[in-house]
Amino acid sequence: MIERTSAKFLSDPAVPNRLPIHFYISHWLMGLIAIQVLKVARTESDNLIPLFFVMTIGVLISYLIQWRGVSTAQQTAFVGLDIAFGLIAMTSQPFLNARIGLATEPGFEVMISTSLTWYIVLRSCVMVSAGALLWQNVPTLALFGLISTYLMSAQLTTLFACFLGLLLYSLTLLNTLSHARGERTLLAKFNLHALRGSSLGLAAAGLFSLMIVPPLQTFVGYYVMQVALGINLNSPSSRNSSNSAYRDSTEVGVGPSSLSDRPILRVQMDPPVYLRERTFDTYTGTGWQTRSGFPQLLRMRYNRWVSLEEFLETPPLSAGSLVSQRITILNDWHGFVYTGANPIRLRLPAQRLMVDDFNDTLRYYQGLAAGMQYEAISNEVPASPALRNASNNFPNWALAYYTTLPQQRWERIRNTAYEIARSRSNQYDRVIALKQFVEKQCAYNLNAEAYPRDRDVVDYFLFESKEGYCDAFATSLAVMCRYVGIPARVATGFLPRFQDKETGDYILREADRHMWTEVYFPDYGWIAFDATEGARVIDNGLTENGEIAQGSAASKENMQKRLLLYGINLLLLTAVMYLFFSEILPRIRYWHVRRLPEGQIAWLYQRLAHTLAMAGVAAPAPAATPYEYWQTAQTQLGEQHSAIQNAAERFINLLVLTRYAPGAMTKENLQQLRDSLHQAQRAVAQEVPFWQRIRRGILQWRNLTR
């Protein structure tokens, strides 16, 4: 009786074809989590209920199909459908979005996130095997990885913990089912283990997931998308590397500027105003630095209005006009809060904010991520002739910090500034005259060559190069103002240019990043002056609507590179997953069984069957003995695979001897059995072409994951 049972186990451990319904329920829940993650990532409050219904129907179809049974040929057809769904999700997102009334976001990260979610939803109807179900977790992990690179929130962490718990429960259940299929014929004591694992698997998985969520989410965010999918998103320490958001200095005249039209912010405001990010106060001769003041920690209620007037110096309300801004982050992380000049009120989804009254900046160290939205109200004072009435009594701090210049002075700059300003009777007219000089003297050119590092950039820009872009214009006006005793600094941020005709919102792109000059007027505060307004523009790809064609071309080229890397690394990921399912997962699943001598023999026999399958031999019949299986294999191998036949025949003889001969189940015989298996594997590798082994290996996935 024992021999018959063992032979049956060796040939096929009584594996049922149907998967339990709770295996599908767990993956249905993981699909719903993916949909909810997309909702968190998108910048609009979209209705994703249609995706929920499609996912539910797809999972139900998959369960009914596998319940009726699926042949190997049918599984191959479903794999083809799976690939087709992936291509459709990646290439036809606008069409799919239109079918359910979902807006197509312009942000690259959100676009890829939506495509991944569509793939998860569409392929829910082809999950007809355990392998197909487990593959569903790959795009879900990629979705978490992509979104966590630019969005960290408690809701995302909670969803990831739930997903990880369900994933570990599914793996535990799959492992339990694998044991249960062999336990009825091997050892009865495993039955208790199977019941225990099935009932306590979810609780153990949930507890384990809570322990490893923080480090694993960081790993997923910073490595899965960059290594597995090839999307090189900035790390936390270098986000916004294209601007000065995380640096206390900036260089001027560094050479041609490569801009893109990637959207960064969506802003509702009327009228449009400069959105200031930060300011720089110390001119070095080649660029700017900013002094570190004494930032104050502002504690506020989450997403509630807070007044900033007691923290920042703001002009009287009668001097300007109130402009409200509703700002939505579309891409990247941002350490500074963008507002108009002189912000007086702010509503931010945060509880702490650093307010630097010296530099008039608002810093949020946790970072503003894509999808976050906040509101601000600023008191905008325009650069108008009314400033002629401003007092000339500058506060000491303004003269001490905002009129300083490098020790090496340039006579050409000083003489020119004095010559222009001396005939003007008030500060406003002096600034306007200096601004007009810079506009007429130099041309705006994004392709201007880099300035020599051993020269003062203002002197070189004004009198030799006479070409540059916003940083050179803003620096020149600020430095000339300082030469005549007028407090001035430069500010960075965004210049709104492109307005969405449907919504009226302003879309601020990477190409809209800007630098301008701010001049201090007593009783009015800092006033923005832009010396690029009247400058001649050298043709550099600017189109009529203000978009930059050069940036668009660069963006398209960057997109092509990302898609190429995506395809290459997706192939690598597929190879890794194949190795995982064919080598690692089976070893993990049968670890308990392999601890026993009978289990080792059964494991080696299954590895031989898998090895011969690479040579075109069919799997053992459920009731076939090892000798019966070998007779069938000999016929299918033929004479052209003599080396494979010799190695496999030696293995079968050793297996029967070791398993059934009294006292033959020794370590020496088991080692000889392993050596015979390795000989068979080497023979297959030598006699069967690589592409045939890969193709046949893919067809074995179903058997390897059940």
XYZ file of C-alpha atoms in Angstrom:
706
model
C 0.000 0.000 0.000
C 2.819 2.346 0.926
C 4.659 1.577 -2.309
C 1.609 2.273 -4.457
C 0.996 5.526 -2.598
C 4.604 6.598 -2.981
C 4.625 5.791 -6.674
C 1.483 7.839 -7.138
C 3.110 10.738 -5.306
C 6.224 10.524 -7.476
C 4.284 10.652 -10.683
C 1.831 13.373 -9.717
C 1.006 14.430 -6.154
C -2.763 14.349 -6.682
C -2.969 17.995 -7.662
C -6.525 19.261 -8.202
C -6.990 21.519 -11.221
C -9.300 24.081 -9.645
C -8.192 26.997 -7.532
C -10.307 27.959 -4.505
C -12.555 30.962 -4.791
C -10.907 32.805 -1.887
C -7.692 32.846 -3.961
C -9.600 34.894 -6.542
C -11.256 37.035 -3.882
C -7.858 38.060 -2.496
C -6.650 39.109 -5.954
C -9.921 40.933 -6.595
C -9.298 42.931 -3.431
C -5.746 43.674 -4.586
C -7.159 44.956 -7.858
C -9.493 47.281 -5.972
C -6.501 48.541 -3.994
C -4.732 49.353 -7.271
C -7.758 51.361 -8.417
C -7.797 53.256 -5.129
C -4.068 53.976 -5.466
C -4.738 55.526 -8.875
C -7.422 57.701 -7.324
C -4.902 58.931 -4.771
C -2.358 59.699 -7.503
C -4.630 61.585 -9.889
C -4.964 65.331 -9.464
C -8.706 65.440 -10.078
C -11.593 63.809 -8.216
C -12.367 61.302 -10.939
C -15.101 58.709 -10.795
C -13.359 55.332 -10.982
C -16.456 53.204 -10.327
C -16.474 51.894 -13.958
C -13.025 50.418 -13.344
C -14.418 48.693 -10.266
C -17.199 47.052 -12.279
C -14.850 45.992 -15.080
C -12.463 44.482 -12.528
C -15.267 42.595 -10.787
C -16.646 41.151 -14.021
C -13.147 40.211 -15.202
C -12.285 38.306 -12.027
C -15.636 36.477 -12.175
C -14.979 35.468 -15.794
C -11.498 34.205 -14.901
C -12.839 32.091 -12.046
C -15.557 30.522 -14.187
C -13.099 29.724 -16.986
C -10.563 28.008 -14.721
C -13.350 26.182 -12.878
C -14.325 24.504 -16.159
C -10.693 23.625 -16.863
C -8.133 25.095 -19.259
C -5.818 23.156 -21.538
C -2.203 24.114 -22.240
C -3.102 25.425 -25.697
C -5.867 27.542 -24.215
C -3.483 28.931 -21.603
C -1.108 29.934 -24.385
C -3.950 31.815 -26.059
C -4.719 33.591 -22.781
C -1.062 34.600 -22.498
C -1.367 36.185 -25.936
C -4.471 38.060 -24.783
C -2.581 39.205 -21.705
C 0.192 40.675 -23.866
C -2.395 42.341 -26.101
C -4.077 43.923 -23.081
C -0.713 45.289 -21.963
C -0.099 46.900 -25.354
C -3.601 48.351 -25.409
C -3.216 49.800 -21.908
C 0.083 51.470 -22.801
C -0.821 52.818 -26.244
C -4.565 53.513 -26.106
C -5.026 55.238 -22.764
C -6.868 58.324 -24.146
C -9.335 56.051 -25.963
C -9.927 53.938 -22.848
C -10.269 57.013 -20.633
C -12.866 58.504 -22.985
C -14.993 55.358 -22.708
C -15.556 55.936 -18.973
C -15.305 59.733 -18.909
C -11.848 59.804 -17.331
C -9.612 62.797 -18.063
C -6.166 62.094 -19.512
C -3.642 63.808 -17.232
C -0.642 65.481 -18.911
C 1.849 64.432 -16.222
C 4.152 61.553 -17.246
C 3.991 59.768 -13.872
C 0.196 60.001 -13.684
C -0.106 58.856 -17.300
C 2.006 55.735 -16.667
C 0.104 55.076 -13.419
C -3.190 55.174 -15.305
C -1.858 52.801 -17.976
C -0.694 50.332 -15.325
C -4.117 50.444 -13.692
C -5.822 49.858 -17.024
C -3.577 46.846 -17.585
C -4.476 45.458 -14.146
C -8.176 45.919 -14.867
C -8.157 44.566 -18.430
C -6.143 41.447 -17.668
C -8.444 40.483 -14.797
C -10.412 38.332 -17.268
C -7.401 36.169 -18.257
C -6.276 35.062 -14.779
C -7.037 31.400 -15.448
C -4.084 29.858 -13.560
C -2.108 30.430 -10.403
C 0.765 31.864 -12.425
C -1.514 34.375 -14.142
C -2.943 35.385 -10.776
C 0.505 35.920 -9.288
C 1.564 37.984 -12.317
C -1.200 40.432 -11.420
C 0.983 41.552 -8.516
C 3.825 42.687 -10.785
C 2.044 45.721 -12.345
C 0.504 46.476 -8.949
C 3.950 46.639 -7.350
C 5.137 48.785 -10.258
C 2.162 51.097 -9.664
C 3.079 51.497 -5.999
C 6.716 51.968 -6.945
C 5.983 54.700 -9.465
C 3.591 56.658 -7.267
C 5.718 56.402 -4.119
C 8.582 58.159 -5.940
C 6.666 61.432 -5.893
C 3.821 60.935 -3.421
C 4.130 59.844 0.192
C 0.961 59.882 2.230
C -0.638 57.960 5.064
C -3.355 56.729 2.710
C -0.801 55.310 0.273
C 1.075 53.578 3.092
C -2.148 52.053 4.410
C -3.088 50.778 0.958
C 0.373 49.312 0.513
C 0.106 47.537 3.869
C -3.261 46.065 2.855
C -1.894 44.980 -0.515
C 1.178 43.411 1.052
C -0.959 41.539 3.564
C -3.169 40.136 0.806
C -0.120 39.226 -1.274
C 1.501 37.335 1.577
C -1.806 35.644 2.327
C -2.082 34.528 -1.306
C 1.454 33.136 -1.264
C 0.770 31.386 2.027
C -2.434 29.918 0.619
C -0.642 28.767 -2.533
C 2.058 27.128 -0.430
C -0.604 25.494 1.753
C -2.438 24.138 -1.276
C 0.799 22.726 -2.656
C 1.416 20.874 0.572
C -2.158 19.669 0.813
C -1.989 18.139 -2.659
C 0.868 15.868 -1.571
C 0.087 15.456 2.087
C -2.813 13.061 1.515
C -0.350 10.555 0.096
C 2.831 11.422 1.989
C 2.434 12.349 5.678
C -0.816 12.962 7.472
C 0.763 15.380 9.930
C 0.947 18.033 7.205
C -2.851 18.217 7.137
C -2.878 20.053 10.452
C -0.224 22.427 9.111
C -2.336 23.112 6.022
C -5.429 23.921 8.057
C -3.422 26.083 10.403
C -1.762 27.976 7.544
C -5.075 28.533 5.773
C -6.800 29.950 8.853
C -3.969 32.029 10.296
C -2.264 33.045 7.072
C -4.012 36.395 6.743
C -3.316 37.411 10.359
C 0.367 36.466 10.120
C 0.739 38.168 6.742
C -0.874 41.355 8.035
C 1.395 41.485 11.093
C 4.468 40.831 8.982
C 3.480 43.477 6.457
C 3.138 46.147 9.139
C 6.737 45.440 10.178
C 8.299 45.699 6.728
C 6.090 48.278 4.980
C 8.367 51.331 5.531
C 11.635 49.833 4.210
C 9.920 47.814 1.484
C 7.938 50.793 0.240
C 11.153 52.798 0.027
C 12.747 49.950 -1.905
C 9.797 49.758 -4.276
C 9.751 53.508 -4.783
C 13.417 54.091 -5.459
C 14.516 50.837 -7.110
C 11.617 49.059 -8.797
C 10.816 51.973 -11.107
C 14.453 52.892 -11.782
C 15.914 49.382 -12.113
C 12.977 47.211 -13.167
C 11.105 49.709 -15.351
C 13.896 52.099 -16.303
C 12.048 55.295 -15.365
C 14.768 57.381 -13.775
C 12.815 59.553 -11.380
C 14.718 61.875 -9.069
C 15.635 60.652 -5.612
C 14.459 62.554 -2.549
C 17.772 64.318 -2.114
C 17.913 65.589 -5.678
C 14.327 66.239 -6.682
C 13.814 69.368 -8.715
C 17.433 69.269 -9.746
C 16.584 71.533 -12.666
C 16.012 74.451 -10.343
C 17.357 75.753 -7.074
C 14.696 74.224 -4.866
C 17.151 72.246 -2.776
C 20.300 74.343 -3.244
C 21.345 77.539 -1.488
C 23.208 78.844 -4.525
C 22.730 79.161 -8.260
C 25.125 79.921 -11.101
C 24.420 82.390 -13.920
C 25.374 81.967 -17.565
C 26.056 78.240 -17.533
C 25.330 77.710 -21.233
C 22.412 76.630 -23.423
C 19.232 75.775 -21.541
C 17.442 72.528 -22.381
C 13.803 73.058 -21.473
C 10.806 70.772 -21.628
C 7.063 71.333 -21.691
C 6.426 68.855 -18.878
C 3.619 70.280 -16.700
C 4.571 71.034 -13.102
C 1.669 73.050 -11.654
C -1.973 73.760 -12.425
C -2.991 77.160 -11.063
C -6.338 78.919 -10.800
C -5.766 82.690 -10.496
C -7.024 85.916 -11.958
C -5.092 87.942 -12.915
C -1.940 85.885 -13.510
C 0.982 86.818 -11.261
C 4.550 85.611 -10.780
C 4.644 82.568 -8.504
C 7.660 82.991 -6.271
C 9.550 79.979 -5.025
C 12.550 81.490 -3.252
C 14.944 84.453 -3.298
C 18.718 84.983 -3.430
C 20.408 87.922 -1.725
C 24.204 87.544 -2.083
C 25.832 88.189 -5.450
C 29.151 86.334 -5.926
C 30.232 87.580 -9.353
C 29.293 84.297 -11.054
C 25.941 83.623 -9.417
C 23.874 83.996 -6.277
C 23.737 82.618 -2.768
C 21.155 82.953 -0.062
C 21.817 83.598 3.597
C 20.164 81.342 6.110
C 17.943 83.437 8.314
C 16.105 82.266 11.419
C 13.110 80.335 10.125
C 10.148 80.083 12.431
C 8.145 76.918 12.836
C 4.519 77.674 12.077
C 2.097 75.151 13.550
C -1.265 75.163 11.847
C -4.371 73.062 11.480
C -4.429 70.635 8.602
C -5.920 72.185 5.448
C -7.185 75.244 7.337
C -6.518 78.899 6.575
C -3.647 80.498 8.487
C -2.517 84.140 8.512
C 1.080 84.934 7.539
C 1.045 88.688 8.201
C 2.630 88.338 11.638
C 5.507 86.291 10.191
C 6.271 88.126 6.924
C 6.599 91.835 6.198
C 3.698 92.696 3.918
C 2.625 96.074 2.474
C -0.658 97.647 3.562
C -3.703 96.260 1.804
C -4.410 99.668 0.303
C -1.114 99.540 -1.609
C -2.052 96.558 -3.762
C -4.812 94.133 -4.630
C -5.615 90.677 -3.299
C -5.068 87.776 -5.695
C -6.024 84.220 -4.753
C -4.232 81.167 -6.130
C -5.356 77.551 -6.056
C -2.328 75.458 -6.920
C -2.253 71.752 -7.805
C 1.042 69.890 -8.007
C 1.228 67.833 -11.221
C 4.782 66.485 -11.111
C 7.863 66.220 -8.882
C 8.376 67.004 -5.221
C 8.757 70.600 -4.077
C 10.326 71.784 -0.855
C 9.083 75.379 -1.160
C 5.507 76.631 -1.265
C 4.783 78.619 -4.432
C 2.792 81.805 -3.844
C 2.395 85.251 -5.304
C 4.363 88.149 -3.862
C 3.508 89.153 -0.274
C 1.404 86.124 0.775
C -0.926 86.988 3.633
C -3.013 83.821 3.990
C -2.373 80.169 3.225
C -4.332 76.918 3.349
C -2.043 73.896 3.098
C -2.632 70.162 3.743
C 0.051 70.208 6.432
C 0.459 70.900 10.126
C 3.953 72.423 10.136
C 5.576 75.032 7.930
C 8.925 76.803 8.125
C 8.582 80.561 7.533
C 11.793 82.460 6.719
C 11.007 86.158 7.097
C 14.534 87.124 5.999
C 14.189 85.531 2.564
C 10.375 85.709 2.387
C 10.140 81.989 1.685
C 7.841 79.227 2.884
C 9.517 75.846 3.198
C 7.677 72.556 3.625
C 10.288 69.937 4.456
C 8.030 66.922 3.916
C 7.601 68.037 0.322
C 4.650 68.952 -1.848
C 3.958 65.881 -3.985
C 2.000 65.345 -7.173
C -1.708 65.395 -6.467
C -1.505 67.803 -3.525
C -3.502 71.022 -3.705
C -3.311 74.193 -1.640
C -4.544 77.795 -1.722
C -2.893 81.149 -1.053
C -3.909 84.804 -1.032
C -1.257 87.421 -1.781
C -1.221 91.200 -1.770
C 0.135 92.076 -5.211
C 1.670 95.516 -5.617
C 2.344 96.245 -9.305
C 5.375 98.080 -10.621
C 3.438 101.258 -11.438
C 4.168 105.016 -11.408
C 2.497 105.161 -7.977
C 5.849 103.969 -6.611
C 7.292 107.397 -7.354
C 5.769 108.458 -4.050
C 7.730 105.853 -2.089
C 10.006 107.103 0.651
C 13.797 106.998 0.374
C 14.233 106.061 4.028
C 15.418 102.503 3.693
C 15.576 100.318 6.783
C 19.074 99.382 7.913
C 18.638 95.700 7.086
C 17.762 96.504 3.466
C 20.927 98.575 2.963
C 23.111 96.130 4.877
C 22.127 92.972 3.041
C 20.686 93.993 -0.321
C 23.185 96.576 -1.608
C 26.357 94.558 -1.034
C 28.618 93.644 -3.958
C 31.750 91.516 -4.424
C 35.062 93.087 -3.403
C 36.163 93.233 -7.022
C 34.138 96.042 -8.590
C 33.746 96.550 -12.313
C 34.031 100.145 -13.394
C 32.036 99.687 -16.579
C 28.999 98.492 -14.641
C 29.271 101.208 -11.979
C 29.826 104.057 -14.455
C 26.987 102.914 -16.689
C 24.563 102.558 -13.783
C 25.438 105.995 -12.367
C 25.176 107.603 -15.769
C 21.677 106.190 -16.281
C 20.347 106.843 -12.779
C 21.746 110.275 -11.910
C 19.217 112.266 -13.940
C 16.218 110.534 -12.347
C 14.601 112.112 -9.317
C 13.038 109.061 -7.674
C 13.802 105.405 -7.185
C 11.039 104.095 -9.451
C 12.296 106.064 -12.455
C 15.861 104.950 -11.776
C 14.846 101.294 -11.759
C 12.762 101.686 -14.926
C 15.686 103.403 -16.703
C 18.082 100.615 -15.689
C 15.567 97.998 -16.775
C 15.156 99.625 -20.192
C 18.912 99.765 -20.650
C 19.291 96.025 -20.003
C 16.385 95.266 -22.349
C 17.896 97.282 -25.204
C 21.495 96.285 -24.584
C 21.035 92.505 -24.654
C 19.029 89.848 -26.476
C 17.149 86.899 -25.026
C 18.698 83.642 -26.250
C 18.220 80.221 -24.687
C 21.174 78.904 -26.680
C 23.677 81.486 -25.381
C 27.149 80.095 -24.776
C 28.461 79.685 -21.246
C 30.161 82.727 -19.710
C 33.813 82.497 -18.572
C 34.013 81.542 -14.907
C 36.868 83.980 -14.287
C 34.775 86.965 -15.353
C 31.975 88.861 -13.685
C 28.856 87.532 -15.413
C 27.092 90.912 -15.440
C 30.049 92.700 -17.034
C 30.452 89.940 -19.609
C 26.715 89.806 -20.348
C 26.178 93.565 -20.706
C 29.270 94.521 -22.696
C 30.614 91.464 -24.505
C 28.241 88.550 -24.947
C 25.035 90.614 -24.922
C 23.071 87.346 -25.093
C 21.528 85.273 -22.341
C 18.285 84.254 -20.733
C 16.325 85.192 -17.635
C 19.039 84.601 -15.030
C 21.448 86.989 -16.775
C 18.757 89.671 -17.243
C 17.545 89.466 -13.634
C 21.093 89.453 -12.249
C 22.179 92.425 -14.337
C 19.254 94.597 -13.262
C 19.703 93.660 -9.583
C 23.455 94.335 -9.627
C 23.074 97.686 -11.422
C 20.468 98.719 -8.829
C 22.913 97.846 -6.072
C 25.653 99.912 -7.711
C 23.465 103.003 -7.288
C 22.386 102.144 -3.746
C 18.981 100.592 -4.429
C 18.234 97.376 -2.442
C 17.588 94.570 -4.910
C 17.629 90.780 -5.100
C 16.597 88.025 -7.515
C 13.705 85.608 -7.157
C 12.983 82.273 -8.823
C 9.666 80.665 -9.573
C 7.221 80.469 -12.449
C 6.009 82.900 -15.072
C 2.453 81.913 -16.128
C 2.139 81.901 -19.928
C -0.012 78.987 -21.077
C -3.715 78.992 -20.168
C -6.024 76.028 -20.584
C -8.827 77.345 -22.796
C -11.398 74.893 -21.397
C -10.853 75.396 -17.667
C -9.143 78.779 -17.609
C -6.392 77.339 -15.397
C -2.756 78.155 -16.025
C -0.528 75.174 -16.754
C 2.966 75.970 -15.537
C 5.542 73.838 -17.290
C 9.231 73.225 -16.832
C 9.793 75.765 -19.599
C 7.965 78.388 -17.516
C 10.561 78.429 -14.754
C 11.840 81.962 -14.465
C 14.087 84.375 -12.588
C 13.303 88.051 -12.129
C 14.482 91.040 -10.110
C 12.817 92.295 -6.938
C 13.470 95.852 -5.758
C 12.639 97.094 -2.264
C 10.434 100.185 -1.887
C 9.788 101.485 1.646
C 6.116 101.104 2.665
C 5.488 98.931 -0.386
C 7.843 96.006 0.092
C 9.503 93.984 -2.647
C 8.315 94.785 -6.178
C 8.981 92.543 -9.175
C 10.716 93.916 -12.298
C 11.369 91.693 -15.307
C 14.116 92.885 -17.653
C 13.252 90.249 -20.266
C 9.882 91.854 -21.085
C 11.150 94.276 -23.743
C 14.257 92.380 -24.822
C 14.810 91.232 -28.380
C 14.350 87.471 -28.716
C 16.782 85.481 -30.821
C 14.955 82.636 -32.588
C 15.378 79.584 -30.352
C 12.265 77.609 -31.031
C 9.654 79.814 -29.394
C 6.243 79.368 -30.990
C 3.446 81.880 -31.242
C 1.616 80.638 -28.147
C 4.748 80.839 -26.027
C 5.537 77.159 -25.983
C 9.097 76.107 -26.614
C 9.502 73.801 -29.556
C 13.000 72.878 -28.482
C 11.619 71.752 -25.142
C 8.887 69.810 -26.884
C 11.452 68.003 -29.007
C 13.540 67.301 -25.937
C 10.464 66.035 -24.145
C 9.619 63.701 -27.030
C 13.183 62.425 -27.134
C 13.117 61.870 -23.397
C 9.811 60.029 -23.693
C 11.266 57.770 -26.397
C 14.246 56.966 -24.199
C 11.969 56.151 -21.281
C 9.798 53.887 -23.391
C 12.889 52.144 -24.781
C 14.245 51.591 -21.291
C 10.812 50.455 -20.214
C 10.712 47.792 -22.941
C 14.266 46.582 -22.331
C 13.868 46.331 -18.601
C 10.452 44.750 -18.948
C 12.159 41.917 -20.842
C 14.724 41.653 -18.069
C 11.955 41.617 -15.489
C 10.208 38.850 -17.425
C 13.409 36.788 -17.375
C 13.780 37.326 -13.647
C 10.172 36.307 -13.049
C 10.699 33.192 -15.147
C 13.684 32.201 -13.034
C 11.688 32.926 -9.899
C 8.754 30.734 -10.905
C 10.850 27.937 -12.372
C 13.646 27.720 -9.800
C 13.076 29.692 -6.621
C 9.352 29.335 -5.974
C 9.270 25.526 -6.378
C 12.124 25.217 -3.911
C 10.292 27.401 -1.396
C 7.010 25.544 -1.861
C 8.476 22.083 -1.294
C 10.903 23.006 1.464
C 8.972 21.067 4.137
C 8.592 18.060 1.860
C 12.288 18.023 0.940
C 13.286 17.713 4.584
C 12.287 14.025 4.410
C 14.126 11.459 2.255
C 10.884 10.568 0.441
C 10.309 14.225 -0.220
C 13.804 14.652 -1.676
C 13.196 11.770 -4.064
C 9.858 13.216 -5.119
C 11.457 16.629 -5.623
C 14.271 15.225 -7.781
C 11.747 13.243 -9.829
C 9.748 16.420 -10.510
C 12.945 18.233 -11.521
C 13.744 15.445 -13.997
C 10.247 15.724 -15.475
C 10.726 19.479 -15.826
C 14.170 18.973 -17.412
C 12.870 16.443 -19.938
C 9.968 18.776 -20.726
C 12.590 21.204 -22.055
C 13.460 18.464 -24.581
C 9.827 18.005 -25.645
C 8.804 15.132 -23.332
C 5.242 15.275 -22.016
C 4.591 15.383 -18.277
C 4.060 12.042 -16.481
C 0.547 10.670 -16.534
C -1.224 10.776 -13.128
C -1.068 7.014 -12.611
C 2.214 6.279 -14.414
C 5.093 4.668 -12.572
C 8.646 5.955 -13.125
C 9.409 3.088 -15.560
C 6.203 3.716 -17.515
C 7.076 7.387 -17.709
C 10.586 6.543 -18.913
C 9.288 4.262 -21.690
C 7.123 7.136 -22.976
C 10.036 9.555 -22.703
C 12.335 7.260 -24.712
C 9.862 7.214 -27.579
C 9.486 11.005 -27.578
C 13.206 11.737 -27.303
C 14.300 9.569 -30.223
C 17.826 8.597 -31.129
C 19.014 12.165 -31.728
C 19.091 12.788 -27.949
C 21.230 9.839 -26.888
C 23.081 11.756 -24.170
C 19.791 12.823 -22.602
C 18.507 9.238 -22.762
C 21.597 7.801 -21.064
C 21.522 10.315 -18.211
C 17.764 10.027 -17.702
C 17.831 6.199 -17.781
C 20.553 6.150 -15.113
C 18.451 8.529 -13.003
C 15.308 6.368 -13.262
C 17.199 3.203 -12.294
C 18.791 4.909 -9.311
C 15.440 6.413 -8.263
C 13.635 3.062 -8.242
C 16.547 1.415 -6.442
C 16.821 4.127 -3.801
C 13.087 4.372 -3.208
C 12.049 0.714 -3.122
C 15.133 -1.367 -2.243
C 15.375 -2.106 1.497
C 17.958 0.096 3.189
C 18.893 1.854 -0.074
C 17.641 5.319 0.962
C 21.073 6.561 2.036
C 22.850 9.872 1.667
C 25.246 8.363 -0.875
C 22.423 7.161 -3.135
C 20.597 10.479 -2.829
C 23.783 12.277 -3.846
C 24.192 9.958 -6.848
C 20.596 10.734 -7.752
C 21.358 14.448 -7.706
C 24.458 13.902 -9.840
C 22.403 11.969 -12.396
C 19.884 14.821 -12.526
C 22.672 17.331 -13.142
C 24.006 15.156 -15.984
C 20.551 15.114 -17.559
C 20.273 18.894 -17.217
C 23.683 19.405 -18.869
C 22.733 17.059 -21.690
C 19.507 18.987 -22.325
C 21.423 22.267 -22.335
C 23.832 20.875 -24.934
C 21.384 19.145 -27.261
C 18.284 21.420 -27.124
C 18.479 24.962 -28.591
C 18.122 27.793 -26.137
C 14.989 29.274 -27.730
C 13.219 25.907 -27.570
C 14.009 25.552 -23.885
C 12.626 29.028 -23.204
C 9.438 28.368 -25.167
C 8.833 25.037 -23.486
C 9.729 26.498 -20.111
C 7.039 29.147 -20.448
C 4.497 26.413 -21.144
C 5.528 24.770 -17.852
C 4.620 27.807 -15.759
C 1.163 26.503 -15.060
C 2.472 23.219 -13.669
C 5.210 24.934 -11.703
C 2.845 27.346 -9.946
C 0.033 24.960 -9.049
